[in-house]
PDB file of C-alpha atoms in Angstrom:
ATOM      1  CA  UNK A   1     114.754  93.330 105.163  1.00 52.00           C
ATOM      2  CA  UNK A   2     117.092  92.960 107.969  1.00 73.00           C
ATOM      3  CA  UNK A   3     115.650  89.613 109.140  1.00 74.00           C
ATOM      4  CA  UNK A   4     115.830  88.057 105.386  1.00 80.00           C
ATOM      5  CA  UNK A   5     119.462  89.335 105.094  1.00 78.00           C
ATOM      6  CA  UNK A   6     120.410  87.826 107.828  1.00 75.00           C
ATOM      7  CA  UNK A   7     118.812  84.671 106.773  1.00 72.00           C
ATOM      8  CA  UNK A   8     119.954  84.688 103.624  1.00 78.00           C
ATOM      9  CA  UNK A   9     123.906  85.374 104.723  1.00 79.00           C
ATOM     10  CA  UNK A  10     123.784  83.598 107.646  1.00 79.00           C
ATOM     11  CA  UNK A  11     125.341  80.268 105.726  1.00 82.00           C
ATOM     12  CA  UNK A  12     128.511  82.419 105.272  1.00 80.00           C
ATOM     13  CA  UNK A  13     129.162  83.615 108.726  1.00 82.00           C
ATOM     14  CA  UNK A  14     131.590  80.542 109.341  1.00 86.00           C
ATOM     15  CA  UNK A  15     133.526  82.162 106.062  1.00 88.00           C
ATOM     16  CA  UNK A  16     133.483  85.738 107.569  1.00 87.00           C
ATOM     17  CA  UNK A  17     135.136  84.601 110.712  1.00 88.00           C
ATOM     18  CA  UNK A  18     137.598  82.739 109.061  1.00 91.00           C
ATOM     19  CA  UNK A  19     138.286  85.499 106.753  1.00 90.00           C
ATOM     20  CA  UNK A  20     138.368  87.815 109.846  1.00 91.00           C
ATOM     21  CA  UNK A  21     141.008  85.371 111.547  1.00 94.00           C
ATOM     22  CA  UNK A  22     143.119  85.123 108.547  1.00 95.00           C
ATOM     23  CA  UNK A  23     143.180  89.151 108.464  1.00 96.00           C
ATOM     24  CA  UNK A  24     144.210  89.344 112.148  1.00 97.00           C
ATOM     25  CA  UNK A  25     147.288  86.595 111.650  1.00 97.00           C
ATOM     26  CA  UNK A  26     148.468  88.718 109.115  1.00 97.00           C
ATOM     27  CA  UNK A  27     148.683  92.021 110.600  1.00 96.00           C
ATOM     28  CA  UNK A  28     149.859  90.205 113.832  1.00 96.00           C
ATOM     29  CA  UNK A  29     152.839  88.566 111.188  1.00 97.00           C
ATOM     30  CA  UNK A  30     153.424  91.866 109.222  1.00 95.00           C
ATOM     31  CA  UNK A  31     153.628  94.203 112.661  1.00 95.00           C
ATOM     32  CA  UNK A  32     156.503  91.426 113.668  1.00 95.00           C
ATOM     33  CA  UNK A  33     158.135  91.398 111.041  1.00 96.00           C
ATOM     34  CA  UNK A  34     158.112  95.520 110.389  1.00 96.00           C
ATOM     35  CA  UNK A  35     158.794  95.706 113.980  1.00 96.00           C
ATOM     36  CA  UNK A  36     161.965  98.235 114.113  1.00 96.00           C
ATOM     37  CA  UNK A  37     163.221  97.131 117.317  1.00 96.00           C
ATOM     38  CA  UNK A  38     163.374  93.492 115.831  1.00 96.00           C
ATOM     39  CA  UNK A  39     165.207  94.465 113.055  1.00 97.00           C
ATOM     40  CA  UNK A  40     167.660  96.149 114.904  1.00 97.00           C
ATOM     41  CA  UNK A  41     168.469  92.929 116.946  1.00 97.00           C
ATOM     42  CA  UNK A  42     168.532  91.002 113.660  1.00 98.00           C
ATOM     43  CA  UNK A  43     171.045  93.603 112.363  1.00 97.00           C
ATOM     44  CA  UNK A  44     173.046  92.984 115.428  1.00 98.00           C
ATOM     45  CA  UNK A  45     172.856  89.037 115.255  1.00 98.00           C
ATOM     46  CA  UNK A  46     174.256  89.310 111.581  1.00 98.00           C
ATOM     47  CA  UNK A  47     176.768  91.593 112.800  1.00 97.00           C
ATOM     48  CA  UNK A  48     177.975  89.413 115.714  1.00 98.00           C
ATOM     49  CA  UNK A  49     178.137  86.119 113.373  1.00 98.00           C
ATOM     50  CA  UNK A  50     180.294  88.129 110.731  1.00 97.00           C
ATOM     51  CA  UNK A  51     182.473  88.848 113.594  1.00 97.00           C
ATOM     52  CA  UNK A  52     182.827  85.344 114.866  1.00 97.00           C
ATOM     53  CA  UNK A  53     183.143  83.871 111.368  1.00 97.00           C
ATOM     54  CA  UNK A  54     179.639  82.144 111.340  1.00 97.00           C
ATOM     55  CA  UNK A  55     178.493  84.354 108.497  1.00 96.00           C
ATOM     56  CA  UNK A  56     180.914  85.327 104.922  1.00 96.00           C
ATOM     57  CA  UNK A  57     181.295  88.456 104.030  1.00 97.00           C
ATOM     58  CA  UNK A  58     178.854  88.046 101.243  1.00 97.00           C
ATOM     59  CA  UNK A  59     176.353  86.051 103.763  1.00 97.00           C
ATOM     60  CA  UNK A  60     176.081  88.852 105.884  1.00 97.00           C
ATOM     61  CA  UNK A  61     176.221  91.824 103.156  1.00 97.00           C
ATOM     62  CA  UNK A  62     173.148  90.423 102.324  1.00 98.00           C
ATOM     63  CA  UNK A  63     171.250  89.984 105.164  1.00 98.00           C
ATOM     64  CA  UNK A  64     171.999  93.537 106.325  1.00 97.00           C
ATOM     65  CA  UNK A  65     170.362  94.833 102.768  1.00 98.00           C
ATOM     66  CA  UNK A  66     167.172  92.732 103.751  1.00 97.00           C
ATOM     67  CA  UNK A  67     167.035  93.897 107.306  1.00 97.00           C
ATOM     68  CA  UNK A  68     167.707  97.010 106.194  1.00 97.00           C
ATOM     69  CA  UNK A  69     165.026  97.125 103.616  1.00 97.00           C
ATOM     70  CA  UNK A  70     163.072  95.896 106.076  1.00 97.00           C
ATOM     71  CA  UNK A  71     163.914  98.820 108.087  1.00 96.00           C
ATOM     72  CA  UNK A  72     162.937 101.275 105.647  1.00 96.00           C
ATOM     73  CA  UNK A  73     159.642  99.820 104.641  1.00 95.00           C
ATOM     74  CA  UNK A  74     158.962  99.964 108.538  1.00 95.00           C
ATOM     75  CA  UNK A  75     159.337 103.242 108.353  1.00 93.00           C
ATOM     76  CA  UNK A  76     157.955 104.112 105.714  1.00 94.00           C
ATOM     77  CA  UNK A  77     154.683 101.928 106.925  1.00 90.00           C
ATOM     78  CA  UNK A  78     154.589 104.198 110.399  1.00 87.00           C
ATOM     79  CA  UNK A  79     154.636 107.734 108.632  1.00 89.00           C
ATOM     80  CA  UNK A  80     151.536 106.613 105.881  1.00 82.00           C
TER      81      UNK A  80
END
């Protein structure tokens, strides 16, 4: 059975390593963009252009609650 399987699936094997690849880009892109130590440079970027006037008020309110979001989903991610 193991021979006909394998004959029988083998057409798809191109599909399961691009499926595989796809699955490996996306943990590699969520792990970056969870990453806390990221964030907290982010944070620190927004802060700095509110400072120097690069970023409103309202700009960089709202940046902070995405980051900060972020921050908390990270989080939340690493204790599951």
């Amino acid at each position: 059975m193991g021979l006909i399987s394998s004959l029988v699936t083998a057409p798809f094997a191109p599909l399961r390593g691009t499926v595989w690849v796809a699955e490996q880009v996306k943990n590699e892109a969520e792990r970056q963009y969870y990453d806390p130590g990221s964030i907290r440079r982010q944070l620190t970027e927004v802060e700095e252009a509110r400072r120097t006037g690069a970023l409103s008020e309202d700009e960089a309110a709202r940046m902070e609650k995405e980051l900060v979001s972020r921050l908390l989903e990270s989080n939340r991610r690493k204790n599951s």
